[in-house]
Tab-separated table of C-alpha atoms in Angstrom:
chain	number	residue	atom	x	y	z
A	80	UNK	CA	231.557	-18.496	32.139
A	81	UNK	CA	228.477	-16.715	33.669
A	82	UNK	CA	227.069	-15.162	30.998
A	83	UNK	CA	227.532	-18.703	29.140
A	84	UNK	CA	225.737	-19.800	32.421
A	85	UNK	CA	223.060	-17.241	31.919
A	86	UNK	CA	222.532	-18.494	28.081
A	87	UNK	CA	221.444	-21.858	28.819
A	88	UNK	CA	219.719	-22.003	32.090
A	89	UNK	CA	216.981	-19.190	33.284
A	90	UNK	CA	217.112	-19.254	37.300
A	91	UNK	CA	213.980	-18.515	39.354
A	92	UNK	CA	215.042	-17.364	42.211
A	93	UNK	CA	214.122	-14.228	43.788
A	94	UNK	CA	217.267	-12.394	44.800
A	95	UNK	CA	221.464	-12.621	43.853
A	96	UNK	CA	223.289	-11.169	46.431
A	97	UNK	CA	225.874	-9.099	45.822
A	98	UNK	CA	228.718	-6.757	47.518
A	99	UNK	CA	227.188	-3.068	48.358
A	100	UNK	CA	230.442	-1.904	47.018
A	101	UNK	CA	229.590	-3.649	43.305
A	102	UNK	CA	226.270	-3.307	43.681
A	103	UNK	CA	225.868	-0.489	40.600
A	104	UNK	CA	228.320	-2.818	38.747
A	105	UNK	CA	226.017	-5.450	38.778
A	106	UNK	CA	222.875	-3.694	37.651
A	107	UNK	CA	224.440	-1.969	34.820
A	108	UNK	CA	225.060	-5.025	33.069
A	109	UNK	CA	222.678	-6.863	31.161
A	110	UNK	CA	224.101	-10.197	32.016
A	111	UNK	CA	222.773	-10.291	35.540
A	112	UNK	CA	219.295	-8.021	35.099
A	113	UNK	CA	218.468	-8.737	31.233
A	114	UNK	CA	216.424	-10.789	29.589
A	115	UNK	CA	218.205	-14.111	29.986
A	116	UNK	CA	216.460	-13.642	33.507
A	117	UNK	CA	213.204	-14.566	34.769
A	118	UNK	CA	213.190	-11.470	36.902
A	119	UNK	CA	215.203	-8.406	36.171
A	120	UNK	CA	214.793	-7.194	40.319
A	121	UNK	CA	216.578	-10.164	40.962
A	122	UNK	CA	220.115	-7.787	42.564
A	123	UNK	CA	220.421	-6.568	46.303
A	124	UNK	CA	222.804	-6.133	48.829
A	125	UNK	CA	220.533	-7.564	51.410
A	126	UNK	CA	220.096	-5.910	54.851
A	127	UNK	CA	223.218	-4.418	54.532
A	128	UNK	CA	225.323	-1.163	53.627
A	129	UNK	CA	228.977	-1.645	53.123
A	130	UNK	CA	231.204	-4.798	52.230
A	131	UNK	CA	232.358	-6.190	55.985
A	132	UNK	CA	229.183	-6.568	57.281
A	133	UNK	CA	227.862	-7.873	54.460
A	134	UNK	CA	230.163	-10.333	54.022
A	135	UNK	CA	230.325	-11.262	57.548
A	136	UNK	CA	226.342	-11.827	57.990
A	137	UNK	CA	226.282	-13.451	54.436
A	138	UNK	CA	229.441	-16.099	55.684
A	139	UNK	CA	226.068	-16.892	57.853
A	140	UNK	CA	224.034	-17.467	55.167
A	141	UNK	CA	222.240	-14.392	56.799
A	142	UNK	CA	220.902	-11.403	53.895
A	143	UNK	CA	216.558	-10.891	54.985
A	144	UNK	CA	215.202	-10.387	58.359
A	145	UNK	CA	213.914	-13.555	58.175
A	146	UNK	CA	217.516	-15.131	57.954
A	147	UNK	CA	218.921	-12.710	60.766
A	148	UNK	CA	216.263	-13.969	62.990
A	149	UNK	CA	217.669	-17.426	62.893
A	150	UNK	CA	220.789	-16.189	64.031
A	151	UNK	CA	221.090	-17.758	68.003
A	152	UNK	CA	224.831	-17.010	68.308
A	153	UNK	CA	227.597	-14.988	67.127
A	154	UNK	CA	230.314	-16.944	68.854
A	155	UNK	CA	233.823	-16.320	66.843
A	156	UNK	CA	232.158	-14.031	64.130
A	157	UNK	CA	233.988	-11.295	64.002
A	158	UNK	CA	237.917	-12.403	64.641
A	159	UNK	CA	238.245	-12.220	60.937
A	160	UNK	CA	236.181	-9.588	60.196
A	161	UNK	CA	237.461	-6.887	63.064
A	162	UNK	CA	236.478	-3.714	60.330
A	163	UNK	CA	232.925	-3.823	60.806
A	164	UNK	CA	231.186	-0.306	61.763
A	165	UNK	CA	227.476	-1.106	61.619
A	166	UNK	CA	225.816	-4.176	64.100
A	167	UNK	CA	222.210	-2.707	63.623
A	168	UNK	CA	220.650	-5.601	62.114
A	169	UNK	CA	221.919	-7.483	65.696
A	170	UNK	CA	218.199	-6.374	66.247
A	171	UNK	CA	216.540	-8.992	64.180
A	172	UNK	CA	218.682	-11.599	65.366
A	173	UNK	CA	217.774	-13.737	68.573
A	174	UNK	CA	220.948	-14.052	70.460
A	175	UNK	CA	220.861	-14.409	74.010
A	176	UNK	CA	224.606	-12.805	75.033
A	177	UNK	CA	227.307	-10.382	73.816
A	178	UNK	CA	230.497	-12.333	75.237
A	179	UNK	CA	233.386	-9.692	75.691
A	180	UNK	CA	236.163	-12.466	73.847
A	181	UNK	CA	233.363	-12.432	70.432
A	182	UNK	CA	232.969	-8.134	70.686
A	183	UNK	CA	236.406	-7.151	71.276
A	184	UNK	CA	237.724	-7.319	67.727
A	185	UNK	CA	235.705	-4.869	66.720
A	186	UNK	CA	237.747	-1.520	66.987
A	187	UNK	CA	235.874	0.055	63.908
A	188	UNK	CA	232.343	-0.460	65.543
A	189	UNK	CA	230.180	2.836	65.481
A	190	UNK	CA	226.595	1.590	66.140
A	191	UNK	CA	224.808	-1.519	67.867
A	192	UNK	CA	221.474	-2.304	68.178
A	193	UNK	CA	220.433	-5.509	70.177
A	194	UNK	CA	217.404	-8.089	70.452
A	195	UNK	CA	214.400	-8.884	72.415
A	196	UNK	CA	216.271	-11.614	73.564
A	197	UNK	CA	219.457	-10.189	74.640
A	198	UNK	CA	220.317	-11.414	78.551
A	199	UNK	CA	224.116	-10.610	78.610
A	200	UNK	CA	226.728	-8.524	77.703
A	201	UNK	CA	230.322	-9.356	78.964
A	202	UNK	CA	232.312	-6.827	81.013
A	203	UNK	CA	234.402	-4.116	79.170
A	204	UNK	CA	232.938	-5.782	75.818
A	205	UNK	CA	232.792	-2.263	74.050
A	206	UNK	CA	235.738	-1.315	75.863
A	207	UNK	CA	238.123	-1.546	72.450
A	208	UNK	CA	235.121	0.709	70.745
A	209	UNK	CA	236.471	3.637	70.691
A	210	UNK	CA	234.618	5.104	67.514
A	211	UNK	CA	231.017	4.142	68.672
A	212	UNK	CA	228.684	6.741	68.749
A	213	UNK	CA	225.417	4.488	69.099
A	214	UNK	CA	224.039	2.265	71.116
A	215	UNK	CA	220.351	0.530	70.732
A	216	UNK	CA	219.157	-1.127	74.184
A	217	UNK	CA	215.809	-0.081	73.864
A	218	UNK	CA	214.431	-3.650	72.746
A	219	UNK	CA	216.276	-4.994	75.861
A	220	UNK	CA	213.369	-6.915	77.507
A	221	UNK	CA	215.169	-8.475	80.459
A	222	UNK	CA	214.696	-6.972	83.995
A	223	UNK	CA	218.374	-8.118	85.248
A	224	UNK	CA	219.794	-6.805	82.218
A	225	UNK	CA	218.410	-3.949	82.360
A	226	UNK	CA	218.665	-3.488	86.365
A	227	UNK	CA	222.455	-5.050	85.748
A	228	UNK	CA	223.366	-1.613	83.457
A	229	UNK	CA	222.399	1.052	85.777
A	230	UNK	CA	224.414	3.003	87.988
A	231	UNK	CA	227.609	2.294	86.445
A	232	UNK	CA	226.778	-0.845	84.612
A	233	UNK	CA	226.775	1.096	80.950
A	234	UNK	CA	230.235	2.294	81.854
A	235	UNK	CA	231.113	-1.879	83.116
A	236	UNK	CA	230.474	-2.531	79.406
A	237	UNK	CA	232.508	-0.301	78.369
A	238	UNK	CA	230.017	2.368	76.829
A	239	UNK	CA	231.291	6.046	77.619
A	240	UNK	CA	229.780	9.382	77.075
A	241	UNK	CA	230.831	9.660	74.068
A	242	UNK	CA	228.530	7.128	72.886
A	243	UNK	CA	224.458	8.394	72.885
A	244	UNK	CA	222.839	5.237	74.453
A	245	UNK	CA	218.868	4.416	73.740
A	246	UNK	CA	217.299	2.313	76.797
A	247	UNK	CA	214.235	1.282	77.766
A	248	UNK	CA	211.333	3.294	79.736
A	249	UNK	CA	212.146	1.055	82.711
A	250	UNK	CA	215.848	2.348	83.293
A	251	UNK	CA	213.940	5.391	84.231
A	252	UNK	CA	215.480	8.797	83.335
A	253	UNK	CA	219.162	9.213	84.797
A	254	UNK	CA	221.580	11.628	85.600
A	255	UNK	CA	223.972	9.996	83.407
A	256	UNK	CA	225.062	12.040	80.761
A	257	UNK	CA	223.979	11.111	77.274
A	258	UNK	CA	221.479	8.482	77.998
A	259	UNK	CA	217.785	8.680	76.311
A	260	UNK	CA	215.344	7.313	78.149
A	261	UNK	CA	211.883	5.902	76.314
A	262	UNK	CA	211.122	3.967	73.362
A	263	UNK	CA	210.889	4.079	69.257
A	264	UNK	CA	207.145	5.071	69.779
A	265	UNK	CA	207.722	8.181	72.078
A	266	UNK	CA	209.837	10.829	72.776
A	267	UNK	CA	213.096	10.057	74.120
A	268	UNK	CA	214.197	12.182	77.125
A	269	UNK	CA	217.625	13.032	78.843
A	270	UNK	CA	218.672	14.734	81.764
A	271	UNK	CA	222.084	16.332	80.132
A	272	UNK	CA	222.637	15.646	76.157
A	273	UNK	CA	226.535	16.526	76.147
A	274	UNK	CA	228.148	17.154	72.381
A	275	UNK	CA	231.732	16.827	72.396
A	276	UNK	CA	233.273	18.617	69.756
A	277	UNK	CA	234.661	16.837	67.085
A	278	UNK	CA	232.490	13.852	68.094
A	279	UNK	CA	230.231	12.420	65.248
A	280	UNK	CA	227.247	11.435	67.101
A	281	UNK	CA	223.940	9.368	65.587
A	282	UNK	CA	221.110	10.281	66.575
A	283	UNK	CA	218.522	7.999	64.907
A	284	UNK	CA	215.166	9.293	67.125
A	285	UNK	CA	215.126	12.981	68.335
A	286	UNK	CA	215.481	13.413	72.370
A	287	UNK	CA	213.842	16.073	74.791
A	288	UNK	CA	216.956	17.208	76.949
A	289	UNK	CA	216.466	18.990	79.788
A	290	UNK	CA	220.265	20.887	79.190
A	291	UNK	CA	222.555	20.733	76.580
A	292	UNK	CA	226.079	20.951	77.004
A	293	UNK	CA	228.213	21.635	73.522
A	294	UNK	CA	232.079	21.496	73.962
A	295	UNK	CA	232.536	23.777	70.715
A	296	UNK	CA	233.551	27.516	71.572
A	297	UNK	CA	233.755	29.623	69.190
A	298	UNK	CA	236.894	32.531	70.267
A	299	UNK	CA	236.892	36.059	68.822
A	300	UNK	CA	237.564	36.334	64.975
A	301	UNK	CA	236.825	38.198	62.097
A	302	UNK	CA	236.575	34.950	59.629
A	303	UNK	CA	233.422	33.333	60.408
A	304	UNK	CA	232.955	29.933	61.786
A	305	UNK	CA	230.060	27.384	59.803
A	306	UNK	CA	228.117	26.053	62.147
A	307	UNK	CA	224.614	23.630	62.380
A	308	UNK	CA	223.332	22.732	65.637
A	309	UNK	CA	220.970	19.716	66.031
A	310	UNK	CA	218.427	21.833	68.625
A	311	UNK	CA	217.233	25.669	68.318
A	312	UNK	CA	219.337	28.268	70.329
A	313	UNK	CA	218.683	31.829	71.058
A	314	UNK	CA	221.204	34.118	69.026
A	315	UNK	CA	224.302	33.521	71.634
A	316	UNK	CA	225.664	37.128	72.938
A	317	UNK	CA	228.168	38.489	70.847
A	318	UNK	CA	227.788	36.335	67.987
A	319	UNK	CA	226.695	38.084	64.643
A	320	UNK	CA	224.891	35.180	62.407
A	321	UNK	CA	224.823	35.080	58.628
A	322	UNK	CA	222.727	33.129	56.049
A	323	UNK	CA	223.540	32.524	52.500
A	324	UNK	CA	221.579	35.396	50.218
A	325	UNK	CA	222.548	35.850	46.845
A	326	UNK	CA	225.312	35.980	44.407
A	327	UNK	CA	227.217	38.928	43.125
A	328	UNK	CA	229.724	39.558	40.793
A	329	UNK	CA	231.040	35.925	41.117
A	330	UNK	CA	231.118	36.436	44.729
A	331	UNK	CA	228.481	34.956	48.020
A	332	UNK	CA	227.113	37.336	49.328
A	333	UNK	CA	226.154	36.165	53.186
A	334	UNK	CA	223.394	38.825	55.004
A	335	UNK	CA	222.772	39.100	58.898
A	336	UNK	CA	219.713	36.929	60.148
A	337	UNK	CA	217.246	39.352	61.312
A	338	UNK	CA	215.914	36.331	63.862
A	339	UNK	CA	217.192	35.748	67.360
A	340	UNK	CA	217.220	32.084	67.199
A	341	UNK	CA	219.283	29.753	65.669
A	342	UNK	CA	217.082	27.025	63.729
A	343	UNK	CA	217.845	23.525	64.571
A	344	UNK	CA	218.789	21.516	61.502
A	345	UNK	CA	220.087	25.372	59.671
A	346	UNK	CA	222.930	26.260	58.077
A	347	UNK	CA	225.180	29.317	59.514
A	348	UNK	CA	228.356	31.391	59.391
A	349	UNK	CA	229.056	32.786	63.103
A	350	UNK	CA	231.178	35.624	63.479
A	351	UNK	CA	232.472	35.886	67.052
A	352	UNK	CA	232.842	38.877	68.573
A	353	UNK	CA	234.116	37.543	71.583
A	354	UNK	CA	234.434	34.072	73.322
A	355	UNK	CA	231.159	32.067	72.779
A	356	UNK	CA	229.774	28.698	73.218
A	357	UNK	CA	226.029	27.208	72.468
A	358	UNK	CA	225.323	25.902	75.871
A	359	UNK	CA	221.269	25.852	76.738
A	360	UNK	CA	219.944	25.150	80.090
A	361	UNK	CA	216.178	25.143	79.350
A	362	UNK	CA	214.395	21.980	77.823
A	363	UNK	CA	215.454	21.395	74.409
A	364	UNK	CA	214.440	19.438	71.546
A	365	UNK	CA	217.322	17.420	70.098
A	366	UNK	CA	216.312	16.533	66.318
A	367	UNK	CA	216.727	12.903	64.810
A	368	UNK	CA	219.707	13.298	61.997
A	369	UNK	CA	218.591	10.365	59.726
A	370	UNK	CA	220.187	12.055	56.379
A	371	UNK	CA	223.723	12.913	55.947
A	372	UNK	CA	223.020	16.365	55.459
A	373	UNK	CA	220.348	18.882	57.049
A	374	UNK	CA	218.488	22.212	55.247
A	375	UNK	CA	219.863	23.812	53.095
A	376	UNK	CA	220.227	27.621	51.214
A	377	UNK	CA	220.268	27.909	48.013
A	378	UNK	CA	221.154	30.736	45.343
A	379	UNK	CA	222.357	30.714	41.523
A	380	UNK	CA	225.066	27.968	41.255
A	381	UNK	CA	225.462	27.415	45.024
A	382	UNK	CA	224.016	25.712	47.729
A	383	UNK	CA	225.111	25.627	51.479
A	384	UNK	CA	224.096	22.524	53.403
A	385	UNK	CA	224.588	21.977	57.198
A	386	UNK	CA	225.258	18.482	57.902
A	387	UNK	CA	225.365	16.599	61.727
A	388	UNK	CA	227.715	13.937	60.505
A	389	UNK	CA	231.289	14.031	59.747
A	390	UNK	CA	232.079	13.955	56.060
A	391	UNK	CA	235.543	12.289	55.497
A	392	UNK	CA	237.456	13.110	52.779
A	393	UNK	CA	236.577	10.561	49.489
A	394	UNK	CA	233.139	11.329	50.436
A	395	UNK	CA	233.216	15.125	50.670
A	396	UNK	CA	235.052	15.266	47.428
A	397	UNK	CA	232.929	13.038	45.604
A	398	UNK	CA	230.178	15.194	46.860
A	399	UNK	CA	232.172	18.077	44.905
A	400	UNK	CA	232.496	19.906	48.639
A	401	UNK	CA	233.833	23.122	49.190
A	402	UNK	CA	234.783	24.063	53.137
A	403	UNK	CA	235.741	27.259	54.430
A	404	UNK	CA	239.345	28.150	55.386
A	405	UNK	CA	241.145	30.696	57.469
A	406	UNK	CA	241.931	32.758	54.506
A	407	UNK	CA	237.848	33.709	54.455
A	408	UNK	CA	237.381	31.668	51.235
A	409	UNK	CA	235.723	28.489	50.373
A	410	UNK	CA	237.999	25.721	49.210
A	411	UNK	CA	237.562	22.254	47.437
A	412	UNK	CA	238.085	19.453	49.015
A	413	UNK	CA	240.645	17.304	47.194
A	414	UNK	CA	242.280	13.946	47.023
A	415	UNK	CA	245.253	14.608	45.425
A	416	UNK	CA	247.997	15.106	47.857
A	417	UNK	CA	248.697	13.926	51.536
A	418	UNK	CA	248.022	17.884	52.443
A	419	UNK	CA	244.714	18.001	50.948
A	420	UNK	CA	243.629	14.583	51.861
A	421	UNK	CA	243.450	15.726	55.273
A	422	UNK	CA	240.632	17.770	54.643
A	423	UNK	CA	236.816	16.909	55.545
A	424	UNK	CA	233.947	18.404	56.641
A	425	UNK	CA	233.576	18.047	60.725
A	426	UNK	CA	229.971	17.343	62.500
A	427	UNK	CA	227.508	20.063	63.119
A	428	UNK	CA	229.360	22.274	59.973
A	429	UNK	CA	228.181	23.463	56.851
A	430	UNK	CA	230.036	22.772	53.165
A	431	UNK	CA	229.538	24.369	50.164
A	432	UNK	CA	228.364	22.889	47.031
A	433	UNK	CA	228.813	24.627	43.168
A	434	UNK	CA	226.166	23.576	41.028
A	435	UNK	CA	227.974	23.714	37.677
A	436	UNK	CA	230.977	21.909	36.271
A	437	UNK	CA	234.019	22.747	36.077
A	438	UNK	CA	234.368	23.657	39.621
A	439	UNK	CA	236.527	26.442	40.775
A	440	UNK	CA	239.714	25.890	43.250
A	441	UNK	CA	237.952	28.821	45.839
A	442	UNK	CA	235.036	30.802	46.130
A	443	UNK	CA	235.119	33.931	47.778
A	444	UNK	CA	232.376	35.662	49.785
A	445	UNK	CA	231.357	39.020	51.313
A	446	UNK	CA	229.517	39.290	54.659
A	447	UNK	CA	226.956	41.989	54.559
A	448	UNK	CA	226.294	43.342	58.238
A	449	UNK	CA	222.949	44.998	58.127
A	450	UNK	CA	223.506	47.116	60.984
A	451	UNK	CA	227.554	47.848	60.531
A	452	UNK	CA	226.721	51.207	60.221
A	453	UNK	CA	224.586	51.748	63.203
A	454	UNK	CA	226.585	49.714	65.740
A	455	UNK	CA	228.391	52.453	67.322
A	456	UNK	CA	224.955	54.738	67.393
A	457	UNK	CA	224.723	56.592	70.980
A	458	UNK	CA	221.669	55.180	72.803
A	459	UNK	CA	222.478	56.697	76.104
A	460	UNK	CA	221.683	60.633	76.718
A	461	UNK	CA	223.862	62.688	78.706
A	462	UNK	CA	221.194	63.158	80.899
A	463	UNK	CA	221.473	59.167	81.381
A	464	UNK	CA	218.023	58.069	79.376
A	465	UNK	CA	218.479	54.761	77.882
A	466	UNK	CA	217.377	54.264	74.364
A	467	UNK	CA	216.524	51.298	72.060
A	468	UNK	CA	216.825	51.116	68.488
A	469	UNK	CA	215.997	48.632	66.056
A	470	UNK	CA	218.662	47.057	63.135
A	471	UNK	CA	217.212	50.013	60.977
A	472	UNK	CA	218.017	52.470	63.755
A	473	UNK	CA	214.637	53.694	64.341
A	474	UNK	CA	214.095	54.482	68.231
A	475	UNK	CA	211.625	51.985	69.684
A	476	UNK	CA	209.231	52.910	71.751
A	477	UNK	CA	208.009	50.834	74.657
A	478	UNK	CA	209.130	47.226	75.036
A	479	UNK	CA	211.246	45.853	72.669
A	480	UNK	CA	212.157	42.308	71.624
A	481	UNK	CA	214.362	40.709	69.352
A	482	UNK	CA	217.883	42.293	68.210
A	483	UNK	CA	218.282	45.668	68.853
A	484	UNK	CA	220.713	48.507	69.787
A	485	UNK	CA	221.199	48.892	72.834
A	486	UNK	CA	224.360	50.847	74.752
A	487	UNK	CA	225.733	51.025	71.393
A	488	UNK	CA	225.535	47.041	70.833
A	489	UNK	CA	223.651	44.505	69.163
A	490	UNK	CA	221.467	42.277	71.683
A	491	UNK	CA	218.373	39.855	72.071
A	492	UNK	CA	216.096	41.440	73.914
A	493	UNK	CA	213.686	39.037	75.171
């Protein structure tokens, strides 16, 4: 019937709106972008990124900015449509208040962003939010609202610290734990940044922190741990960093970083040689994660991404992932089986990626430890003279910086 439809009547509008999901269904057939049309860039999914909000904002007659910004209410929008994730494009809209009875359906919400024109927002409205990891006030342009959410008021609305909040310049910075202070134009600054492990934060803008606090520790183990931190750390103290180098006889080879930072935005494998965490305490630059995966390293057939976001299963398998397991090897992520289903790549990790086809089940890997064989060298006469050696084990004279030996152990010397 629509392709008949097509055949005897040429439209001329500009856009046909269509479901993100079958968005890639729509423009691969000729029917709808061919030449029966007046325009063949006539398909889009609007403002929008996945199939609840779209069909939520579009039950509005809402797809452009220019149709969210004649949105005035959302009264009794989302009771039927309670799996929404994204309320971004709140921003364009010019609502005046976020009653809690309209925001408590939403149990699947993950990010917010709200108007110029935003006055109110109900008591304990995000209280049923237990997956949101974002929060947008910045544009907030009222003086009692604004007043109204400090000192407690962010945690009245039922925004914890597990949700990174963006305010205004006139909250002024807080104490509060995990708010940014500042605007879209500036740096955004924090007294504590705190990253709970596990936690998939968004970070759209980067933030100056004055500390960070990371709830990952890493305990003593001779299979590495992946790891990508969203700031630079110095080398933590008894933790022996590796970066992807080459490939070998079918197997990774991983080498020793011969830096004493860790690079924000960098892919790693930590091996702990005791207890260690990746706490800072000096001012720290906290960087924006707007892709869903970092830097990379990248040698024949393989590539090792760090990513800040937490890659659920469908996704990590469709991305042909590969995630390291206890056994010290690098395994696929599949989709088979209840077992394997439960397996995804966590924030602030790194995944694997084989740049061929057919994949292999696991990938196995060797980590090369530059200095193995001069960690136990004596760097302390009998006569009690202290000695320094570099990760060639040549004595240093003078001031040294960097790794070195030192007392018959690897440290940053600084």
């Amino acid at each position: 019937m629509w392709r008949n439809l097509c055949s005897n009547y040429n439209p001329t509008f500009d856009a046909f709106y269509v479901r993100p999901s079958l968005y890639k269904e729509y423009i691969r057939d000729d029917a709808y972008v061919g030449s029966s049309w007046q325009r063949t860039n006539n398909i889009s999914t609007g403002m929008f990124s996945d199939d609840d909000i779209f069909l939520t904002f579009a039950s509005h007659a809402a797809a452009t900015i220019d149709d969210l910004r004649r949105i005035t209410s959302v009264d009794g929008w989302f009771k039927h449509n309670p799996g929404i994730t994204d309320l971004t494009p709140l921003r364009y809209t010019f609502i005046k208040a976020l009653n809690t009875e309209d925001m408590q359906p939403l149990n699947q919400l993950e990010r917010i962003a709200i108007p110029v024109t935003l006055t109110e927002i109900g008591n304990a409205a995000f209280s049923h939010a237990k997956y949101l990891r974002y929060a947008d006030l910045q544009q907030c342009n009222s003086p009692e609202l604004v007043d109204s959410l400090k000192n407690g008021g962010l945690q009245r609305i039922g925004l914890t610290e597990r949700t990174l909040v963006y305010v205004p310049t006139q909250y002024g910075l807080t104490d509060e734990v995990n708010v940014a202070v500042g605007d879209s134009t500036a740096n955004f600054k924090a007294k504590t940044i705190r990253l709970y492990d596990g936690v998939d934060y968004i970070m759209p803008f980067g933030i100056s922190a004055e500390k960070v606090e990371n709830t990952r520790t890493l305990a003593r183990s001779e299979v590495p741990y992946t790891v990508c931190l969203p700031y630079s750390l110095d080398i933590p103290e008894g933790a022996i960093v590796y970066r992807l180098k080459n490939l070998q006889s079918n197997e990774l080879v991983f080498t020793e970083t011969d830096k004493t930072i860790m690079e924000a935005g960098q892919p790693y494998l930590v091996r702990s040689t005791g207890d260690i965490n990746f706490n800072t305490e000096s001012q720290t630059k906290l960087r924006a994660d707007n892709k869903i995966w970092t830097d990379q390293q990248s040698v024949t057939d393989y590539t090792l991404r760090g990513t800040f976001k937490v890659i659920r299963n469908r996704e990590a398998n469709e991305l042909g992932a590969y995630v390291l397991q206890s056994d010290g090897k690098w395994h696929a992520v599949l989709t088979d089986t209840d077992e394997f289903r439960t397996a995804y790549v966590p924030a602030y990790r790194c995944y694997l990626l084989q740049n061929r086809t057919p994949g292999a089940r696991s990938i196995s890997m060797e980590l090369d430890d530059s200095t193995t064989d001069i960690d136990s060298i004596r760097t302390i006469d009998s006569d009690g003279t202290e000695r320094v050696y570099d990760l060639n084990g040549r004595l240093i004279n003078g001031d040294a910086r960097g790794i070195v030996i030192k007392n018959g152990k690897k440290v940053v010397m600084k």
